[in-house]
């Protein structure tokens, strides 16, 4: 049996005792309501921070977090939420983005990109690239000059952050200083390994991943191996900025996060890799129910700071 942290085991036991329908049996709207409800039960409160909602050109909704000790002119972390490109929103990731802003003493721009099935691949990537370009242009709405950007995201958002970094590195008015990929999707075709080992019983299931990918890639199944969909298959990753990759030991996506980190290293990219043993996918938005996940977040923020010091 794999190692499971005590607080993770407690949550898994509670969920097993009160089972609901699998995500793959729900409509996207029901899935969104389920994730919203789970976040309210499992995540910490946001806490005090200056936050404002805004609209990026192209009618892209976003939320800006500005901690009191952020530099007036400095970098901005552009965050893309998880949820399989189908569920999740600014509110489900509100406490996490606020905490990241506080930990890094940095502005964080959380992006509410279009989601499937209403807007399938590559709409989400288009929105995330537009938001990153906008942030890099130092718009007045961000309250001060932007000296660099850091694409970041969890799960599907990690997939989008990797795709944005691959596409825009070297093509913005300011540098991409680093990227932060939190239990990311990097291979749409992944099977076997951790995808099979943790296919069921650890919150994110293999069936749920198939449901997400089916909705997101509908009509674009021939693009599953493209770098925009599966960053692991990019022809080269050489020259990319320093990268922080986080994985969880009990995650179906673990192996593709490991593989992406290894490929970055093979291509000469400076990588900081953090795997949370005994931890499950989505833990950074379950920190009330899984207190140890907050410790992992603290460690990852410290890792990112060290990466940025070397840029």
Tab-separated table of N, CA and C in Angstrom, residues 74-189:
chain	number	residue	atom	x	y	z
A	74	UNK	N	7.289	45.810	-10.066
A	74	UNK	CA	7.850	44.484	-9.825
A	74	UNK	C	7.146	43.441	-10.668
A	75	UNK	N	7.459	42.180	-10.437
A	75	UNK	CA	6.857	41.110	-11.234
A	75	UNK	C	5.407	40.846	-10.851
A	76	UNK	N	4.696	40.180	-11.747
A	76	UNK	CA	3.324	39.758	-11.514
A	76	UNK	C	3.226	38.267	-11.819
A	77	UNK	N	2.661	37.528	-10.891
A	77	UNK	CA	2.382	36.115	-11.124
A	77	UNK	C	0.989	36.007	-11.739
A	78	UNK	N	0.902	35.401	-12.926
A	78	UNK	CA	-0.369	35.249	-13.636
A	78	UNK	C	-0.856	33.822	-13.415
A	79	UNK	N	-1.984	33.688	-12.700
A	79	UNK	CA	-2.424	32.367	-12.229
A	79	UNK	C	-3.624	31.852	-13.033
A	80	UNK	N	-3.522	30.571	-13.430
A	80	UNK	CA	-4.598	29.892	-14.158
A	80	UNK	C	-5.122	28.748	-13.285
A	81	UNK	N	-6.393	28.827	-12.935
A	81	UNK	CA	-6.958	27.869	-11.979
A	81	UNK	C	-7.114	26.473	-12.576
A	82	UNK	N	-7.149	25.491	-11.681
A	82	UNK	CA	-7.396	24.113	-12.078
A	82	UNK	C	-8.876	23.814	-12.189
A	83	UNK	N	-9.161	22.562	-12.556
A	83	UNK	CA	-10.540	22.127	-12.715
A	83	UNK	C	-10.792	21.461	-14.050
A	84	UNK	N	-9.747	20.931	-14.656
A	84	UNK	CA	-9.921	20.139	-15.876
A	84	UNK	C	-10.424	20.914	-17.076
A	85	UNK	N	-10.176	22.226	-17.118
A	85	UNK	CA	-10.638	23.080	-18.217
A	85	UNK	C	-12.164	23.143	-18.293
A	86	UNK	N	-12.861	22.588	-17.287
A	86	UNK	CA	-14.326	22.486	-17.313
A	86	UNK	C	-14.952	23.111	-16.070
A	87	UNK	N	-14.350	22.884	-14.909
A	87	UNK	CA	-14.891	23.398	-13.652
A	87	UNK	C	-13.825	24.283	-12.991
A	88	UNK	N	-14.180	24.910	-11.870
A	88	UNK	CA	-13.277	25.843	-11.212
A	88	UNK	C	-13.483	27.260	-11.703
A	89	UNK	N	-13.120	28.233	-10.871
A	89	UNK	CA	-13.289	29.642	-11.245
A	89	UNK	C	-12.457	30.517	-10.318
A	90	UNK	N	-12.648	31.807	-10.408
A	90	UNK	CA	-11.901	32.738	-9.568
A	90	UNK	C	-12.152	32.481	-8.083
A	91	UNK	N	-13.371	32.079	-7.729
A	91	UNK	CA	-13.711	31.898	-6.324
A	91	UNK	C	-13.141	30.608	-5.747
A	92	UNK	N	-13.117	29.528	-6.527
A	92	UNK	CA	-12.580	28.276	-5.989
A	92	UNK	C	-11.099	28.404	-5.665
A	93	UNK	N	-10.406	29.289	-6.363
A	93	UNK	CA	-8.970	29.457	-6.142
A	93	UNK	C	-8.636	30.791	-5.476
A	94	UNK	N	-9.656	31.460	-4.950
A	94	UNK	CA	-9.458	32.757	-4.300
A	94	UNK	C	-8.552	32.668	-3.076
A	95	UNK	N	-8.795	31.745	-2.128
A	95	UNK	CA	-7.894	31.681	-0.968
A	95	UNK	C	-6.459	31.325	-1.352
A	96	UNK	N	-6.285	30.423	-2.312
A	96	UNK	CA	-4.947	30.026	-2.730
A	96	UNK	C	-4.192	31.189	-3.361
A	97	UNK	N	-4.839	31.910	-4.271
A	97	UNK	CA	-4.164	33.032	-4.927
A	97	UNK	C	-3.823	34.134	-3.931
A	98	UNK	N	-4.712	34.359	-2.978
A	98	UNK	CA	-4.416	35.355	-1.942
A	98	UNK	C	-3.207	34.935	-1.119
A	99	UNK	N	-3.132	33.655	-0.774
A	99	UNK	CA	-2.007	33.174	0.029
A	99	UNK	C	-0.699	33.237	-0.754
A	100	UNK	N	-0.743	32.889	-2.040
A	100	UNK	CA	0.467	32.989	-2.868
A	100	UNK	C	0.955	34.436	-2.924
A	101	UNK	N	0.030	35.371	-3.088
A	101	UNK	CA	0.417	36.790	-3.132
A	101	UNK	C	1.092	37.205	-1.838
A	102	UNK	N	0.544	36.767	-0.702
A	102	UNK	CA	1.143	37.122	0.588
A	102	UNK	C	2.524	36.475	0.763
A	103	UNK	N	2.620	35.203	0.417
A	103	UNK	CA	3.879	34.482	0.621
A	103	UNK	C	5.002	35.043	-0.242
A	104	UNK	N	4.665	35.463	-1.455
A	104	UNK	CA	5.690	35.966	-2.373
A	104	UNK	C	5.864	37.475	-2.294
A	105	UNK	N	4.973	38.158	-1.544
A	105	UNK	CA	4.967	39.630	-1.514
A	105	UNK	C	4.919	40.167	-2.945
A	106	UNK	N	3.994	39.643	-3.713
A	106	UNK	CA	3.943	39.916	-5.153
A	106	UNK	C	2.484	39.987	-5.621
A	107	UNK	N	2.232	40.852	-6.596
A	107	UNK	CA	0.910	40.890	-7.193
A	107	UNK	C	0.607	39.566	-7.906
A	108	UNK	N	-0.621	39.106	-7.739
A	108	UNK	CA	-1.087	37.896	-8.410
A	108	UNK	C	-2.338	38.244	-9.207
A	109	UNK	N	-2.328	37.897	-10.477
A	109	UNK	CA	-3.470	38.112	-11.363
A	109	UNK	C	-4.078	36.753	-11.680
A	110	UNK	N	-5.262	36.485	-11.147
A	110	UNK	CA	-5.961	35.217	-11.384
A	110	UNK	C	-6.900	35.390	-12.580
A	111	UNK	N	-6.819	34.475	-13.532
A	111	UNK	CA	-7.491	34.626	-14.827
A	111	UNK	C	-8.671	33.668	-14.939
A	112	UNK	N	-9.827	34.198	-15.288
A	112	UNK	CA	-11.042	33.400	-15.466
A	112	UNK	C	-11.222	33.103	-16.953
A	113	UNK	N	-10.397	32.206	-17.466
A	113	UNK	CA	-10.420	31.854	-18.892
A	113	UNK	C	-11.694	31.095	-19.261
A	114	UNK	N	-12.017	31.091	-20.547
A	114	UNK	CA	-13.187	30.339	-21.017
A	114	UNK	C	-12.981	28.843	-20.815
A	115	UNK	N	-14.096	28.145	-20.551
A	115	UNK	CA	-14.016	26.721	-20.242
A	115	UNK	C	-14.888	25.893	-21.184
A	116	UNK	N	-14.507	24.620	-21.288
A	116	UNK	CA	-15.272	23.633	-22.039
A	116	UNK	C	-16.466	23.178	-21.182
A	117	UNK	N	-17.505	22.674	-21.823
A	117	UNK	CA	-17.645	22.446	-23.272
A	117	UNK	C	-18.116	23.673	-24.046
A	118	UNK	N	-18.466	24.758	-23.324
A	118	UNK	CA	-18.950	25.945	-24.022
A	118	UNK	C	-17.882	26.498	-24.966
A	119	UNK	N	-16.624	26.427	-24.553
A	119	UNK	CA	-15.508	26.895	-25.390
A	119	UNK	C	-14.379	25.877	-25.239
A	120	UNK	N	-14.254	25.001	-26.200
A	120	UNK	CA	-13.280	23.915	-26.129
A	120	UNK	C	-11.904	24.397	-26.587
A	121	UNK	N	-10.925	23.497	-26.537
A	121	UNK	CA	-9.553	23.754	-26.990
A	121	UNK	C	-9.580	24.415	-28.363
A	122	UNK	N	-8.787	25.494	-28.566
A	122	UNK	CA	-7.785	26.083	-27.670
A	122	UNK	C	-8.230	27.381	-27.007
A	123	UNK	N	-9.540	27.549	-26.767
A	123	UNK	CA	-10.033	28.822	-26.233
A	123	UNK	C	-9.349	29.201	-24.923
A	124	UNK	N	-9.175	28.233	-24.023
A	124	UNK	CA	-8.549	28.535	-22.736
A	124	UNK	C	-7.127	29.052	-22.930
A	125	UNK	N	-6.373	28.412	-23.810
A	125	UNK	CA	-5.004	28.854	-24.065
A	125	UNK	C	-5.001	30.256	-24.659
A	126	UNK	N	-5.903	30.515	-25.591
A	126	UNK	CA	-5.974	31.846	-26.194
A	126	UNK	C	-6.205	32.917	-25.129
A	127	UNK	N	-7.127	32.647	-24.199
A	127	UNK	CA	-7.415	33.619	-23.146
A	127	UNK	C	-6.226	33.804	-22.213
A	128	UNK	N	-5.568	32.709	-21.873
A	128	UNK	CA	-4.434	32.798	-20.952
A	128	UNK	C	-3.263	33.537	-21.588
A	129	UNK	N	-3.040	33.329	-22.875
A	129	UNK	CA	-1.978	34.072	-23.553
A	129	UNK	C	-2.337	35.548	-23.645
A	130	UNK	N	-3.598	35.854	-23.937
A	130	UNK	CA	-4.023	37.252	-24.008
A	130	UNK	C	-3.855	37.931	-22.656
A	131	UNK	N	-4.208	37.229	-21.583
A	131	UNK	CA	-4.081	37.811	-20.247
A	131	UNK	C	-2.615	38.039	-19.884
A	132	UNK	N	-1.746	37.116	-20.274
A	132	UNK	CA	-0.321	37.256	-19.972
A	132	UNK	C	0.286	38.409	-20.760
A	133	UNK	N	-0.078	38.515	-22.029
A	133	UNK	CA	0.408	39.645	-22.840
A	133	UNK	C	-0.042	40.967	-22.230
A	134	UNK	N	-1.285	41.003	-21.797
A	134	UNK	CA	-1.843	42.226	-21.209
A	134	UNK	C	-1.095	42.592	-19.935
A	135	UNK	N	-0.892	41.613	-19.071
A	135	UNK	CA	-0.174	41.884	-17.823
A	135	UNK	C	1.237	42.377	-18.099
A	136	UNK	N	1.894	41.800	-19.104
A	136	UNK	CA	3.278	42.171	-19.422
A	136	UNK	C	3.391	43.585	-19.970
A	137	UNK	N	2.265	44.167	-20.389
A	137	UNK	CA	2.290	45.514	-20.958
A	137	UNK	C	2.146	46.608	-19.908
A	138	UNK	N	2.158	46.222	-18.638
A	138	UNK	CA	2.049	47.179	-17.520
A	138	UNK	C	0.792	48.047	-17.606
A	139	UNK	N	-0.388	47.433	-17.703
A	139	UNK	CA	-1.618	48.244	-17.738
A	139	UNK	C	-1.823	48.973	-16.416
A	140	UNK	N	-2.468	50.113	-16.500
A	140	UNK	CA	-2.686	50.932	-15.300
A	140	UNK	C	-3.445	50.163	-14.223
A	141	UNK	N	-4.299	49.227	-14.636
A	141	UNK	CA	-5.115	48.472	-13.675
A	141	UNK	C	-4.266	47.675	-12.687
A	142	UNK	N	-3.011	47.381	-13.046
A	142	UNK	CA	-2.162	46.584	-12.148
A	142	UNK	C	-1.435	47.444	-11.125
A	143	UNK	N	-1.582	48.764	-11.212
A	143	UNK	CA	-1.117	49.646	-10.146
A	143	UNK	C	0.351	49.972	-10.124
A	144	UNK	N	1.099	49.550	-11.108
A	144	UNK	CA	2.526	49.853	-11.152
A	144	UNK	C	3.190	49.072	-12.259
A	145	UNK	N	4.380	49.487	-12.641
A	145	UNK	CA	5.086	48.849	-13.746
A	145	UNK	C	5.312	47.365	-13.470
A	146	UNK	N	5.175	46.575	-14.513
A	146	UNK	CA	5.402	45.130	-14.429
A	146	UNK	C	6.787	44.847	-15.005
A	147	UNK	N	7.673	44.300	-14.182
A	147	UNK	CA	9.058	44.062	-14.606
A	147	UNK	C	9.277	42.642	-15.135
A	148	UNK	N	8.298	41.786	-14.966
A	148	UNK	CA	8.382	40.416	-15.452
A	148	UNK	C	7.118	39.680	-15.069
A	149	UNK	N	6.864	38.574	-15.731
A	149	UNK	CA	5.669	37.782	-15.421
A	149	UNK	C	6.079	36.353	-15.080
A	150	UNK	N	5.214	35.700	-14.300
A	150	UNK	CA	5.425	34.313	-13.895
A	150	UNK	C	4.126	33.548	-14.151
A	151	UNK	N	4.004	32.830	-15.265
A	151	UNK	CA	2.827	31.999	-15.466
A	151	UNK	C	2.800	30.870	-14.432
A	152	UNK	N	1.628	30.625	-13.855
A	152	UNK	CA	1.502	29.598	-12.826
A	152	UNK	C	0.097	29.024	-12.875
A	153	UNK	N	-0.063	27.811	-12.378
A	153	UNK	CA	-1.380	27.220	-12.313
A	153	UNK	C	-1.316	25.803	-11.793
A	154	UNK	N	-2.481	25.303	-11.387
A	154	UNK	CA	-2.573	23.942	-10.865
A	154	UNK	C	-3.407	23.069	-11.780
A	155	UNK	N	-2.964	21.826	-11.974
A	155	UNK	CA	-3.685	20.824	-12.746
A	155	UNK	C	-3.877	21.298	-14.183
A	156	UNK	N	-5.134	21.502	-14.623
A	156	UNK	CA	-5.348	22.054	-15.959
A	156	UNK	C	-4.701	23.427	-16.083
A	157	UNK	N	-4.689	24.185	-14.995
A	157	UNK	CA	-4.021	25.486	-15.018
A	157	UNK	C	-2.521	25.358	-15.168
A	158	UNK	N	-1.934	24.281	-14.636
A	158	UNK	CA	-0.521	24.024	-14.858
A	158	UNK	C	-0.238	23.702	-16.306
A	159	UNK	N	-1.159	22.976	-16.929
A	159	UNK	CA	-1.063	22.706	-18.368
A	159	UNK	C	-1.078	24.007	-19.155
A	160	UNK	N	-1.974	24.916	-18.792
A	160	UNK	CA	-2.079	26.194	-19.497
A	160	UNK	C	-0.857	27.064	-19.251
A	161	UNK	N	-0.337	27.049	-18.016
A	161	UNK	CA	0.863	27.837	-17.721
A	161	UNK	C	2.047	27.354	-18.545
A	162	UNK	N	2.188	26.034	-18.676
A	162	UNK	CA	3.282	25.490	-19.485
A	162	UNK	C	3.117	25.872	-20.948
A	163	UNK	N	1.891	25.775	-21.458
A	163	UNK	CA	1.641	26.126	-22.858
A	163	UNK	C	1.912	27.606	-23.109
A	164	UNK	N	1.500	28.461	-22.176
A	164	UNK	CA	1.730	29.901	-22.309
A	164	UNK	C	3.226	30.200	-22.291
A	165	UNK	N	3.946	29.592	-21.367
A	165	UNK	CA	5.386	29.829	-21.278
A	165	UNK	C	6.087	29.377	-22.547
A	166	UNK	N	5.734	28.192	-23.044
A	166	UNK	CA	6.353	27.678	-24.273
A	166	UNK	C	6.112	28.629	-25.443
A	167	UNK	N	4.908	29.189	-25.524
A	167	UNK	CA	4.540	30.020	-26.674
A	167	UNK	C	5.077	31.446	-26.569
A	168	UNK	N	5.134	32.007	-25.353
A	168	UNK	CA	5.416	33.434	-25.213
A	168	UNK	C	6.810	33.754	-24.710
A	169	UNK	N	7.568	32.770	-24.270
A	169	UNK	CA	8.910	33.057	-23.767
A	169	UNK	C	9.740	33.744	-24.847
A	170	UNK	N	10.252	34.931	-24.502
A	170	UNK	CA	11.050	35.704	-25.450
A	170	UNK	C	10.243	36.577	-26.388
A	171	UNK	N	8.914	36.587	-26.225
A	171	UNK	CA	8.059	37.356	-27.135
A	171	UNK	C	7.191	38.377	-26.405
A	172	UNK	N	7.612	38.780	-25.224
A	172	UNK	CA	6.872	39.764	-24.435
A	172	UNK	C	7.761	40.979	-24.178
A	173	UNK	N	7.154	42.115	-23.830
A	173	UNK	CA	7.975	43.306	-23.549
A	173	UNK	C	8.785	43.185	-22.263
A	174	UNK	N	8.438	42.235	-21.415
A	174	UNK	CA	9.215	41.945	-20.198
A	174	UNK	C	9.476	40.443	-20.172
A	175	UNK	N	10.468	39.995	-19.425
A	175	UNK	CA	10.787	38.562	-19.430
A	175	UNK	C	9.780	37.725	-18.654
A	176	UNK	N	9.644	36.472	-19.054
A	176	UNK	CA	9.013	35.465	-18.204
A	176	UNK	C	10.103	35.006	-17.245
A	177	UNK	N	9.976	35.377	-15.993
A	177	UNK	CA	11.043	35.158	-15.014
A	177	UNK	C	11.116	33.711	-14.559
A	178	UNK	N	9.978	33.037	-14.541
A	178	UNK	CA	9.901	31.645	-14.095
A	178	UNK	C	8.505	31.148	-14.436
A	179	UNK	N	8.300	29.841	-14.302
A	179	UNK	CA	6.952	29.281	-14.374
A	179	UNK	C	6.780	28.320	-13.203
A	180	UNK	N	5.548	28.244	-12.702
A	180	UNK	CA	5.238	27.386	-11.548
A	180	UNK	C	4.117	26.445	-11.967
A	181	UNK	N	4.438	25.159	-12.056
A	181	UNK	CA	3.497	24.146	-12.526
A	181	UNK	C	3.131	23.239	-11.353
A	182	UNK	N	1.894	23.348	-10.906
A	182	UNK	CA	1.418	22.630	-9.719
A	182	UNK	C	0.592	21.431	-10.171
A	183	UNK	N	1.044	20.230	-9.827
A	183	UNK	CA	0.477	18.956	-10.303
A	183	UNK	C	-0.152	19.109	-11.695
A	184	UNK	N	0.704	19.424	-12.705
A	184	UNK	CA	0.178	19.793	-14.020
A	184	UNK	C	-0.187	18.599	-14.901
A	185	UNK	N	-1.093	18.853	-15.842
A	185	UNK	CA	-1.320	17.945	-16.967
A	185	UNK	C	-0.291	18.310	-18.040
A	186	UNK	N	0.538	17.351	-18.420
A	186	UNK	CA	1.506	17.627	-19.492
A	186	UNK	C	1.375	16.653	-20.652
A	187	UNK	N	0.547	15.602	-20.488
A	187	UNK	CA	0.401	14.578	-21.523
A	187	UNK	C	-1.048	14.117	-21.557
A	188	UNK	N	-1.788	14.586	-22.563
A	188	UNK	CA	-3.203	14.226	-22.700
A	188	UNK	C	-3.409	12.728	-22.933
A	189	UNK	N	-2.390	12.046	-23.386
A	189	UNK	CA	-2.525	10.632	-23.749
A	189	UNK	C	-2.032	9.700	-22.654
